[in-house]
């Protein structure tokens, strides 16, 4: 076998371990008995170590060097080799003792965060969070040196290959100058409209599930290669050709679960649509978390909250739940699904205010990693940023800097992907509607097929062949990420501009 063939065989084995871990993780969050937690932790830790050892073994470095020297690869193989090298560089950049120290520190910090958040006691979290940040800086420095990039860029690259702070700064600064004024204009417009009515329940779970599954099928979800279940926190996981999504139900409010199902369906369509011949290779994976988030948001935000789709959904939902009256009117349901409010909590934020929450976190974590902001000063910096960007000041740390698990859990450099994904979704939807004139008319019939087909060809089946999310977006839309498209979408939807 050639060096490249050895690599393909090795990475296929690593992918198979990842698939097994995906199913174990799904089971843990949906149906595993509580008493199995310790055993499951040992199983997943063992598989994780095996995968890491397979990837970082000395022969892998030799094979990479040999394959890069041999050449003679086609386009997909060359892109696969590039992605193998990137993954190998990330995996080998950190010494084993630092990986172990980070794992222990984040586990301890997560546990402390749970109680500190419940008690709104940032001081309780500070010592363990300080240790996590110290180790994150050390890891960022090591990865940055290995990749020849800045430490914070190395953290970004873990989640979104090719992402760099200089590029994100320009895009986010543009948005930050635009959002506060937009939020106020939207709130003024809403204040002049009739009050939004909420459909009254109860909404039985079995009917919610049936409606959710109907919409999943309409979006293109293949139930022969996936399923829908219930968990405390909705997610998309599983394995190749076995994509598991979850939601949670509230019998007093069907709207959240329904959009949650559509959000996770967007993720699932990406997973089900990845290039079949390359699914067990690095090049066959999704092109980073911003691209993945764009696929959930193009289904939930761009398509399912569009006036065309809600015009179809309103009578279908009313029929499903036996609803009558003005609360079920399409215009009322549209205004309910596009309601804008200033709030403290990111995960509860609407499409207009959400990017402001993300920009704040991005700016703060950049300063924390660089050492220009001390963790002791985080609560005050958070409050000042919320006042500037969202227009509210958190009354306590539970509603402020203690609300997210990302930093205690070691997820530094991840926050930007949420808003980069929203912007990417807007740009892809705009391009899809221009390329396929049936996209919106079909949504008005509850049919996602034209949109799903365009995404399959222009995003899902591309895998990681494009070198970065910007390259993927340029191939699909003719230009890299452009904040103007997202801004125009928000003004059109929320102001009628």
CSV table of C-alpha atoms in Angstrom, one decimal:
chain,number,residue,atom,x,y,z
A,1,UNK,CA,0.0,0.0,0.0
A,2,UNK,CA,1.1,3.6,-0.6
A,3,UNK,CA,1.5,6.0,2.3
A,4,UNK,CA,-1.8,7.7,1.3
A,5,UNK,CA,-3.6,4.3,1.3
A,6,UNK,CA,-2.3,3.6,4.8
A,7,UNK,CA,-3.7,7.0,5.9
A,8,UNK,CA,-7.1,6.3,4.5
A,9,UNK,CA,-7.3,3.0,6.2
A,10,UNK,CA,-6.2,4.5,9.6
A,11,UNK,CA,-8.6,7.4,9.4
A,12,UNK,CA,-11.5,5.1,8.5
A,13,UNK,CA,-10.8,3.2,11.8
A,14,UNK,CA,-10.7,6.4,13.7
A,15,UNK,CA,-14.0,7.4,12.1
A,16,UNK,CA,-15.6,4.1,13.1
A,17,UNK,CA,-14.6,4.7,16.7
A,18,UNK,CA,-16.1,8.2,16.5
A,19,UNK,CA,-19.4,6.7,15.2
A,20,UNK,CA,-19.5,4.3,18.2
A,21,UNK,CA,-18.9,7.2,20.5
A,22,UNK,CA,-21.7,9.1,18.8
A,23,UNK,CA,-24.2,6.4,19.5
A,24,UNK,CA,-23.0,6.0,23.1
A,25,UNK,CA,-23.3,9.7,23.6
A,26,UNK,CA,-26.9,9.8,22.2
A,27,UNK,CA,-27.9,6.9,24.5
A,28,UNK,CA,-26.4,8.6,27.5
A,29,UNK,CA,-28.5,11.7,26.9
A,30,UNK,CA,-31.8,9.9,26.0
A,31,UNK,CA,-32.3,6.5,27.6
A,32,UNK,CA,-29.3,5.3,29.6
A,33,UNK,CA,-30.2,4.3,33.2
A,34,UNK,CA,-28.7,6.6,35.8
A,35,UNK,CA,-26.7,3.8,37.4
A,36,UNK,CA,-24.7,3.2,34.2
A,37,UNK,CA,-23.0,6.6,34.2
A,38,UNK,CA,-19.6,5.5,35.6
A,39,UNK,CA,-19.4,2.6,33.2
A,40,UNK,CA,-20.3,4.8,30.3
A,41,UNK,CA,-17.7,7.3,31.2
A,42,UNK,CA,-15.1,4.5,31.2
A,43,UNK,CA,-16.3,3.3,27.8
A,44,UNK,CA,-16.1,6.7,26.1
A,45,UNK,CA,-12.8,7.6,27.7
A,46,UNK,CA,-11.3,4.3,26.5
A,47,UNK,CA,-12.5,4.8,23.0
A,48,UNK,CA,-11.3,8.4,23.0
A,49,UNK,CA,-7.8,7.4,24.0
A,50,UNK,CA,-7.8,4.6,21.4
A,51,UNK,CA,-8.8,7.1,18.7
A,52,UNK,CA,-6.1,9.6,19.9
A,53,UNK,CA,-3.4,6.9,19.9
A,54,UNK,CA,-4.3,5.8,16.4
A,55,UNK,CA,-4.1,9.4,15.1
A,56,UNK,CA,-0.9,10.4,16.9
A,57,UNK,CA,1.1,7.2,16.4
A,58,UNK,CA,4.6,7.8,14.9
A,59,UNK,CA,3.8,6.1,11.6
A,60,UNK,CA,1.0,8.6,10.9
A,61,UNK,CA,3.5,11.4,10.7
A,62,UNK,CA,5.7,9.3,8.4
A,63,UNK,CA,2.7,8.4,6.1
A,64,UNK,CA,1.7,12.1,5.9
A,65,UNK,CA,5.2,13.1,4.9
A,66,UNK,CA,5.4,10.3,2.4
A,67,UNK,CA,2.0,11.1,0.9
A,68,UNK,CA,2.8,14.8,0.6
A,69,UNK,CA,6.0,14.0,-1.2
A,70,UNK,CA,4.5,11.3,-3.5
A,71,UNK,CA,1.8,13.5,-5.0
A,72,UNK,CA,-0.3,12.0,-7.8
A,73,UNK,CA,-3.6,12.5,-5.9
A,74,UNK,CA,-6.9,13.6,-7.4
A,75,UNK,CA,-8.8,16.6,-6.1
A,76,UNK,CA,-10.7,14.7,-3.4
A,77,UNK,CA,-7.7,12.8,-2.2
A,78,UNK,CA,-5.5,15.9,-2.1
A,79,UNK,CA,-8.2,17.7,0.0
A,80,UNK,CA,-8.4,14.6,2.2
A,81,UNK,CA,-4.6,14.7,2.8
A,82,UNK,CA,-4.8,18.4,3.7
A,83,UNK,CA,-7.5,17.7,6.2
A,84,UNK,CA,-5.6,14.7,7.7
A,85,UNK,CA,-2.6,17.0,8.2
A,86,UNK,CA,-4.7,19.6,9.9
A,87,UNK,CA,-6.3,17.1,12.2
A,88,UNK,CA,-2.9,15.5,13.0
A,89,UNK,CA,-1.3,18.9,13.7
A,90,UNK,CA,-4.1,19.7,16.2
A,91,UNK,CA,-3.9,16.3,17.8
A,92,UNK,CA,-0.1,16.3,18.2
A,93,UNK,CA,0.4,19.9,19.2
A,94,UNK,CA,-0.4,19.3,22.9
A,95,UNK,CA,1.7,17.2,25.2
A,96,UNK,CA,-0.2,14.4,26.9
A,97,UNK,CA,0.2,16.0,30.4
A,98,UNK,CA,-1.4,19.2,29.2
A,99,UNK,CA,-4.3,17.3,27.6
A,100,UNK,CA,-4.8,15.4,30.9
A,101,UNK,CA,-4.6,18.6,32.9
A,102,UNK,CA,-7.1,20.4,30.7
A,103,UNK,CA,-9.5,17.4,30.9
A,104,UNK,CA,-9.4,17.4,34.7
A,105,UNK,CA,-9.6,21.2,35.1
A,106,UNK,CA,-12.6,21.5,32.8
A,107,UNK,CA,-14.4,18.6,34.5
A,108,UNK,CA,-13.9,20.2,37.9
A,109,UNK,CA,-14.8,23.7,36.6
A,110,UNK,CA,-18.0,22.5,35.0
A,111,UNK,CA,-19.1,21.0,38.4
A,112,UNK,CA,-18.3,24.2,40.2
A,113,UNK,CA,-20.0,26.3,37.5
A,114,UNK,CA,-23.3,24.4,38.1
A,115,UNK,CA,-23.5,25.4,41.7
A,116,UNK,CA,-22.0,28.9,41.2
A,117,UNK,CA,-24.6,29.6,38.5
A,118,UNK,CA,-27.5,28.3,40.7
A,119,UNK,CA,-26.2,30.6,43.5
A,120,UNK,CA,-25.3,33.5,41.2
A,121,UNK,CA,-21.9,33.4,42.9
A,122,UNK,CA,-19.1,34.3,40.4
A,123,UNK,CA,-16.5,34.5,43.1
A,124,UNK,CA,-17.1,30.8,43.7
A,125,UNK,CA,-16.2,29.9,40.1
A,126,UNK,CA,-13.3,32.3,39.8
A,127,UNK,CA,-10.4,30.1,41.1
A,128,UNK,CA,-11.3,27.0,38.9
A,129,UNK,CA,-12.1,29.2,35.9
A,130,UNK,CA,-8.7,30.9,36.3
A,131,UNK,CA,-7.0,27.5,36.2
A,132,UNK,CA,-8.9,26.5,33.0
A,133,UNK,CA,-8.0,29.8,31.3
A,134,UNK,CA,-4.3,29.3,32.3
A,135,UNK,CA,-4.3,25.9,30.6
A,136,UNK,CA,-6.3,27.2,27.6
A,137,UNK,CA,-3.7,29.9,27.0
A,138,UNK,CA,-1.0,27.3,27.2
A,139,UNK,CA,-2.8,25.1,24.7
A,140,UNK,CA,-3.5,28.0,22.4
A,141,UNK,CA,0.2,29.0,22.5
A,142,UNK,CA,1.3,25.4,21.6
A,143,UNK,CA,-1.2,25.0,18.8
A,144,UNK,CA,-0.5,28.5,17.5
A,145,UNK,CA,3.2,27.7,17.3
A,146,UNK,CA,2.6,24.3,15.6
A,147,UNK,CA,0.3,25.9,13.0
A,148,UNK,CA,2.2,29.2,12.6
A,149,UNK,CA,-0.7,31.4,13.6
A,150,UNK,CA,-1.7,33.5,16.6
A,151,UNK,CA,-2.9,31.7,19.8
A,152,UNK,CA,-6.5,32.8,19.6
A,153,UNK,CA,-6.6,32.0,15.9
A,154,UNK,CA,-5.6,28.4,16.9
A,155,UNK,CA,-8.6,28.2,19.2
A,156,UNK,CA,-10.9,29.5,16.4
A,157,UNK,CA,-9.4,26.9,14.0
A,158,UNK,CA,-10.4,24.0,16.3
A,159,UNK,CA,-14.0,24.7,15.6
A,160,UNK,CA,-14.0,26.5,12.3
A,161,UNK,CA,-10.9,25.6,10.1
A,162,UNK,CA,-9.5,28.7,8.5
A,163,UNK,CA,-11.3,31.2,10.8
A,164,UNK,CA,-9.1,34.1,11.9
A,165,UNK,CA,-9.8,36.9,14.3
A,166,UNK,CA,-8.9,39.7,11.9
A,167,UNK,CA,-11.6,38.6,9.5
A,168,UNK,CA,-14.2,38.1,12.3
A,169,UNK,CA,-13.3,41.5,13.8
A,170,UNK,CA,-14.2,43.3,10.6
A,171,UNK,CA,-17.5,41.4,10.2
A,172,UNK,CA,-18.6,41.7,13.8
A,173,UNK,CA,-17.6,45.4,14.2
A,174,UNK,CA,-19.8,46.1,11.2
A,175,UNK,CA,-22.7,44.2,12.9
A,176,UNK,CA,-22.1,45.8,16.3
A,177,UNK,CA,-22.5,49.3,14.8
A,178,UNK,CA,-25.7,48.2,13.1
A,179,UNK,CA,-27.6,46.1,15.7
A,180,UNK,CA,-28.4,48.6,18.6
A,181,UNK,CA,-30.2,51.0,16.2
A,182,UNK,CA,-31.9,48.1,14.4
A,183,UNK,CA,-33.2,46.6,17.7
A,184,UNK,CA,-34.7,50.0,18.7
A,185,UNK,CA,-36.4,50.5,15.3
A,186,UNK,CA,-37.9,47.0,15.4
A,187,UNK,CA,-39.2,47.5,19.0
A,188,UNK,CA,-40.8,50.8,17.9
A,189,UNK,CA,-42.4,49.1,15.0
A,190,UNK,CA,-43.7,46.2,17.2
A,191,UNK,CA,-45.1,48.7,19.7
A,192,UNK,CA,-47.4,50.2,17.0
A,193,UNK,CA,-48.8,46.8,16.0
A,194,UNK,CA,-51.6,44.7,17.6
A,195,UNK,CA,-50.5,42.6,20.5
A,196,UNK,CA,-49.3,39.1,19.7
A,197,UNK,CA,-51.7,36.3,20.8
A,198,UNK,CA,-50.4,33.0,22.0
A,199,UNK,CA,-52.4,29.9,21.0
A,200,UNK,CA,-53.8,28.3,24.1
A,201,UNK,CA,-53.0,24.6,24.9
A,202,UNK,CA,-52.8,22.1,26.1
A,203,UNK,CA,-50.9,20.6,23.1
A,204,UNK,CA,-50.5,16.9,23.7
A,205,UNK,CA,-47.0,15.5,23.1
A,206,UNK,CA,-48.1,12.8,20.7
A,207,UNK,CA,-49.6,15.5,18.4
A,208,UNK,CA,-46.5,17.7,18.7
A,209,UNK,CA,-44.4,14.7,17.8
A,210,UNK,CA,-46.6,13.8,14.8
A,211,UNK,CA,-46.5,17.4,13.5
A,212,UNK,CA,-42.7,17.6,14.0
A,213,UNK,CA,-42.1,14.3,12.1
A,214,UNK,CA,-44.3,15.6,9.3
A,215,UNK,CA,-42.2,18.7,8.9
A,216,UNK,CA,-39.0,16.6,9.2
A,217,UNK,CA,-40.2,14.5,6.2
A,218,UNK,CA,-41.1,17.7,4.3
A,219,UNK,CA,-37.6,19.1,4.9
A,220,UNK,CA,-36.1,15.9,3.5
A,221,UNK,CA,-35.1,13.9,6.6
A,222,UNK,CA,-34.6,10.2,5.9
A,223,UNK,CA,-36.1,8.2,8.7
A,224,UNK,CA,-34.5,5.0,7.4
A,225,UNK,CA,-31.2,6.6,8.4
A,226,UNK,CA,-32.2,8.5,11.5
A,227,UNK,CA,-34.7,9.1,14.3
A,228,UNK,CA,-36.3,11.6,16.6
A,229,UNK,CA,-36.2,11.3,20.4
A,230,UNK,CA,-36.5,13.3,23.6
A,231,UNK,CA,-33.7,14.8,25.7
A,232,UNK,CA,-33.2,17.5,28.3
A,233,UNK,CA,-31.2,19.6,25.8
A,234,UNK,CA,-32.0,19.2,22.1
A,235,UNK,CA,-29.1,18.1,19.9
A,236,UNK,CA,-28.1,16.3,16.7
A,237,UNK,CA,-25.7,13.3,17.1
A,238,UNK,CA,-25.4,9.7,16.2
A,239,UNK,CA,-23.3,8.2,13.5
A,240,UNK,CA,-22.9,7.9,9.7
A,241,UNK,CA,-26.2,6.8,8.2
A,242,UNK,CA,-27.7,6.8,11.7
A,243,UNK,CA,-28.4,10.4,12.6
A,244,UNK,CA,-30.2,11.0,15.9
A,245,UNK,CA,-31.9,14.2,16.7
A,246,UNK,CA,-33.8,15.2,19.9
A,247,UNK,CA,-36.1,17.8,21.2
A,248,UNK,CA,-38.1,18.5,24.3
A,249,UNK,CA,-41.8,19.2,24.6
A,250,UNK,CA,-44.0,21.6,26.6
A,251,UNK,CA,-47.7,20.9,26.5
A,252,UNK,CA,-48.4,24.5,27.2
A,253,UNK,CA,-46.4,25.8,24.2
A,254,UNK,CA,-45.9,23.8,20.9
A,255,UNK,CA,-44.0,26.6,19.1
A,256,UNK,CA,-40.6,26.0,20.8
A,257,UNK,CA,-40.5,22.3,20.2
A,258,UNK,CA,-41.5,22.6,16.6
A,259,UNK,CA,-38.8,25.1,15.8
A,260,UNK,CA,-36.4,23.1,17.8
A,261,UNK,CA,-37.1,20.0,15.7
A,262,UNK,CA,-36.6,22.0,12.5
A,263,UNK,CA,-33.3,23.5,13.8
A,264,UNK,CA,-31.9,20.0,14.6
A,265,UNK,CA,-33.3,18.7,11.3
A,266,UNK,CA,-31.1,21.3,9.5
A,267,UNK,CA,-28.1,19.8,11.2
A,268,UNK,CA,-29.3,16.3,10.4
A,269,UNK,CA,-29.8,17.1,6.7
A,270,UNK,CA,-26.1,18.1,6.6
A,271,UNK,CA,-25.0,14.9,8.2
A,272,UNK,CA,-27.2,12.7,5.9
A,273,UNK,CA,-26.1,14.6,2.9
A,274,UNK,CA,-22.3,14.5,3.3
A,275,UNK,CA,-20.5,12.8,0.4
A,276,UNK,CA,-21.2,9.1,0.7
A,277,UNK,CA,-17.9,7.9,-0.7
A,278,UNK,CA,-15.9,10.0,1.8
A,279,UNK,CA,-18.0,9.8,5.0
A,280,UNK,CA,-15.3,7.9,6.9
A,281,UNK,CA,-12.6,10.3,5.9
A,282,UNK,CA,-11.7,13.8,7.1
A,283,UNK,CA,-12.6,15.4,3.8
A,284,UNK,CA,-16.1,13.9,4.0
A,285,UNK,CA,-17.0,15.7,7.3
A,286,UNK,CA,-18.8,19.0,7.7
A,287,UNK,CA,-16.9,22.2,6.8
A,288,UNK,CA,-16.7,23.4,10.4
A,289,UNK,CA,-19.2,24.5,13.0
A,290,UNK,CA,-20.2,27.8,11.4
A,291,UNK,CA,-21.2,25.9,8.3
A,292,UNK,CA,-23.0,23.4,10.4
A,293,UNK,CA,-24.9,26.1,12.3
A,294,UNK,CA,-25.8,27.7,9.0
A,295,UNK,CA,-27.6,24.5,8.0
A,296,UNK,CA,-29.8,24.4,11.1
A,297,UNK,CA,-30.5,28.2,10.8
A,298,UNK,CA,-31.3,28.1,7.1
A,299,UNK,CA,-34.1,25.5,7.9
A,300,UNK,CA,-35.3,27.1,11.1
A,301,UNK,CA,-34.8,30.8,10.7
A,302,UNK,CA,-34.6,31.5,6.9
A,303,UNK,CA,-37.2,28.9,5.7
A,304,UNK,CA,-39.5,27.9,8.6
A,305,UNK,CA,-40.0,31.5,9.9
A,306,UNK,CA,-40.5,32.9,6.5
A,307,UNK,CA,-44.0,34.4,5.8
A,308,UNK,CA,-44.4,31.9,2.9
A,309,UNK,CA,-43.9,28.8,5.2
A,310,UNK,CA,-45.8,30.2,8.1
A,311,UNK,CA,-48.7,30.9,5.8
A,312,UNK,CA,-48.8,27.2,5.1
A,313,UNK,CA,-48.0,26.1,8.7
A,314,UNK,CA,-50.7,28.1,10.5
A,315,UNK,CA,-53.8,26.1,9.2
A,316,UNK,CA,-51.8,22.8,9.4
A,317,UNK,CA,-50.9,23.5,13.1
A,318,UNK,CA,-54.4,24.6,13.9
A,319,UNK,CA,-55.8,21.4,12.4
A,320,UNK,CA,-53.2,19.3,14.3
A,321,UNK,CA,-54.2,20.8,17.7
A,322,UNK,CA,-57.9,21.6,17.0
A,323,UNK,CA,-57.1,25.3,17.3
A,324,UNK,CA,-59.5,28.1,16.4
A,325,UNK,CA,-59.6,31.9,16.6
A,326,UNK,CA,-57.3,34.8,15.8
A,327,UNK,CA,-54.3,33.4,17.6
A,328,UNK,CA,-54.0,30.8,14.7
A,329,UNK,CA,-54.1,33.5,12.0
A,330,UNK,CA,-51.0,33.3,9.8
A,331,UNK,CA,-50.1,36.9,10.4
A,332,UNK,CA,-50.3,36.5,14.2
A,333,UNK,CA,-48.3,33.3,14.1
A,334,UNK,CA,-45.7,35.0,11.9
A,335,UNK,CA,-45.4,37.9,14.4
A,336,UNK,CA,-45.2,35.4,17.3
A,337,UNK,CA,-42.3,33.6,15.6
A,338,UNK,CA,-40.5,36.9,14.8
A,339,UNK,CA,-41.0,38.7,18.1
A,340,UNK,CA,-38.0,40.8,19.2
A,341,UNK,CA,-37.3,41.5,22.9
A,342,UNK,CA,-34.3,42.7,24.8
A,343,UNK,CA,-33.2,40.0,27.2
A,344,UNK,CA,-30.4,38.7,29.4
A,345,UNK,CA,-30.1,35.1,28.2
A,346,UNK,CA,-28.4,34.2,24.9
A,347,UNK,CA,-30.2,30.9,24.3
A,348,UNK,CA,-33.6,32.6,24.7
A,349,UNK,CA,-32.7,35.5,22.4
A,350,UNK,CA,-34.5,36.2,19.1
A,351,UNK,CA,-32.9,36.5,15.6
A,352,UNK,CA,-32.2,40.2,15.9
A,353,UNK,CA,-30.7,40.4,19.4
A,354,UNK,CA,-28.9,37.1,19.3
A,355,UNK,CA,-25.8,38.3,17.4
A,356,UNK,CA,-25.2,41.0,20.0
A,357,UNK,CA,-24.9,38.4,22.7
A,358,UNK,CA,-22.4,36.5,20.6
A,359,UNK,CA,-20.3,39.6,19.7
A,360,UNK,CA,-20.0,40.4,23.4
A,361,UNK,CA,-18.7,36.9,24.2
A,362,UNK,CA,-16.3,37.0,21.3
A,363,UNK,CA,-14.8,40.3,22.4
A,364,UNK,CA,-14.5,39.3,26.0
A,365,UNK,CA,-12.9,35.9,25.4
A,366,UNK,CA,-10.4,37.5,23.0
A,367,UNK,CA,-9.3,39.9,25.7
A,368,UNK,CA,-9.2,37.1,28.4
A,369,UNK,CA,-7.0,34.9,26.2
A,370,UNK,CA,-4.7,37.8,25.4
A,371,UNK,CA,-4.5,38.8,29.1
A,372,UNK,CA,-5.8,42.3,28.5
A,373,UNK,CA,-8.9,41.6,30.7
A,374,UNK,CA,-8.6,39.9,34.0
A,375,UNK,CA,-11.2,37.3,35.0
A,376,UNK,CA,-11.9,39.2,38.2
A,377,UNK,CA,-13.2,42.1,36.0
A,378,UNK,CA,-15.4,39.9,33.8
A,379,UNK,CA,-18.7,40.7,35.5
A,380,UNK,CA,-18.3,44.4,35.1
A,381,UNK,CA,-17.1,44.1,31.5
A,382,UNK,CA,-20.0,41.8,30.7
A,383,UNK,CA,-22.6,44.3,32.1
A,384,UNK,CA,-21.1,47.2,30.2
A,385,UNK,CA,-21.1,45.2,27.0
A,386,UNK,CA,-24.7,44.1,27.4
A,387,UNK,CA,-25.8,47.7,28.0
A,388,UNK,CA,-24.0,48.8,24.9
A,389,UNK,CA,-25.0,46.0,22.5
A,390,UNK,CA,-28.3,44.7,23.8
A,391,UNK,CA,-29.6,47.7,25.9
A,392,UNK,CA,-30.0,45.8,29.2
A,393,UNK,CA,-27.9,45.4,32.3
A,394,UNK,CA,-28.0,42.0,34.0
A,395,UNK,CA,-29.2,42.3,37.7
A,396,UNK,CA,-26.9,39.4,38.8
A,397,UNK,CA,-24.2,37.1,37.5
A,398,UNK,CA,-26.6,34.2,36.9
A,399,UNK,CA,-28.2,36.3,34.3
A,400,UNK,CA,-24.9,37.6,33.2
A,401,UNK,CA,-21.5,36.0,32.9
A,402,UNK,CA,-22.5,32.7,34.6
A,403,UNK,CA,-25.1,31.7,32.0
A,404,UNK,CA,-23.0,29.7,29.6
A,405,UNK,CA,-21.1,26.5,30.1
A,406,UNK,CA,-18.6,27.0,27.2
A,407,UNK,CA,-15.7,28.7,29.1
A,408,UNK,CA,-15.8,26.4,32.2
A,409,UNK,CA,-16.1,23.4,29.8
A,410,UNK,CA,-13.1,24.5,27.8
A,411,UNK,CA,-15.0,25.7,24.7
A,412,UNK,CA,-12.9,28.8,23.9
A,413,UNK,CA,-13.1,30.1,20.4
A,414,UNK,CA,-16.6,28.5,19.8
A,415,UNK,CA,-19.0,31.4,20.3
A,416,UNK,CA,-18.3,33.2,17.0
A,417,UNK,CA,-19.6,30.2,15.0
A,418,UNK,CA,-23.2,30.9,16.1
A,419,UNK,CA,-23.4,34.3,14.4
A,420,UNK,CA,-21.1,33.4,11.6
A,421,UNK,CA,-23.5,30.5,11.0
A,422,UNK,CA,-26.6,32.9,11.0
A,423,UNK,CA,-24.9,35.2,8.5
A,424,UNK,CA,-23.9,32.2,6.3
A,425,UNK,CA,-27.5,31.0,6.4
A,426,UNK,CA,-28.8,34.3,5.2
A,427,UNK,CA,-26.3,34.4,2.3
A,428,UNK,CA,-27.0,30.8,1.3
A,429,UNK,CA,-30.7,31.3,1.4
A,430,UNK,CA,-30.4,34.4,-0.7
A,431,UNK,CA,-28.3,32.6,-3.3
A,432,UNK,CA,-30.7,29.6,-3.3
A,433,UNK,CA,-33.7,31.8,-3.9
A,434,UNK,CA,-32.0,33.5,-6.8
A,435,UNK,CA,-30.8,30.2,-8.3
A,436,UNK,CA,-34.0,28.2,-7.7
A,437,UNK,CA,-37.0,30.5,-8.2
A,438,UNK,CA,-39.3,27.7,-6.8
A,439,UNK,CA,-37.8,27.9,-3.3
A,440,UNK,CA,-40.3,30.4,-1.8
A,441,UNK,CA,-43.4,29.2,-3.7
A,442,UNK,CA,-42.6,25.6,-2.6
A,443,UNK,CA,-42.2,26.7,1.0
A,444,UNK,CA,-45.7,28.2,0.7
A,445,UNK,CA,-46.9,24.7,0.0
A,446,UNK,CA,-44.9,23.2,2.9
A,447,UNK,CA,-42.3,21.8,0.5
A,448,UNK,CA,-38.6,22.2,1.2
A,449,UNK,CA,-37.5,20.1,-1.8
A,450,UNK,CA,-36.1,22.9,-4.0
A,451,UNK,CA,-34.2,24.4,-1.1
A,452,UNK,CA,-32.9,21.0,0.2
A,453,UNK,CA,-31.8,20.0,-3.3
A,454,UNK,CA,-29.8,23.2,-3.7
A,455,UNK,CA,-28.2,22.8,-0.3
A,456,UNK,CA,-27.4,19.2,-1.0
A,457,UNK,CA,-25.5,20.1,-4.2
A,458,UNK,CA,-23.8,23.3,-3.0
A,459,UNK,CA,-23.0,22.5,0.7
A,460,UNK,CA,-23.7,19.0,2.0
A,461,UNK,CA,-22.0,17.0,-0.8
A,462,UNK,CA,-19.0,19.3,-0.8
A,463,UNK,CA,-17.8,18.0,2.6
A,464,UNK,CA,-14.4,19.5,3.4
A,465,UNK,CA,-13.2,19.7,-0.1
A,466,UNK,CA,-13.3,23.5,0.0
A,467,UNK,CA,-10.4,24.5,2.4
A,468,UNK,CA,-12.5,26.9,4.6
A,469,UNK,CA,-16.0,28.0,5.2
A,470,UNK,CA,-15.3,31.1,3.2
A,471,UNK,CA,-14.2,29.0,0.3
A,472,UNK,CA,-17.4,26.9,0.5
A,473,UNK,CA,-19.5,30.1,0.7
A,474,UNK,CA,-17.7,31.6,-2.3
A,475,UNK,CA,-18.3,28.5,-4.4
A,476,UNK,CA,-22.0,28.4,-3.5
A,477,UNK,CA,-22.8,32.2,-3.6
A,478,UNK,CA,-20.0,33.8,-5.7
A,479,UNK,CA,-18.5,35.7,-2.7
A,480,UNK,CA,-17.1,35.2,0.8
A,481,UNK,CA,-19.1,36.1,3.9
A,482,UNK,CA,-20.8,39.5,3.4
A,483,UNK,CA,-22.4,41.1,6.4
A,484,UNK,CA,-24.6,43.2,4.1
A,485,UNK,CA,-26.7,40.2,3.1
A,486,UNK,CA,-27.5,39.4,6.8
A,487,UNK,CA,-28.3,43.0,7.6
A,488,UNK,CA,-30.6,43.3,4.6
A,489,UNK,CA,-32.4,40.1,5.7
A,490,UNK,CA,-33.0,41.5,9.2
A,491,UNK,CA,-34.3,44.8,7.8
A,492,UNK,CA,-36.6,43.1,5.3
A,493,UNK,CA,-38.1,40.6,7.8
A,494,UNK,CA,-38.4,42.9,10.8
A,495,UNK,CA,-38.9,46.3,9.3
A,496,UNK,CA,-40.4,45.5,5.9
A,497,UNK,CA,-37.6,47.5,4.2
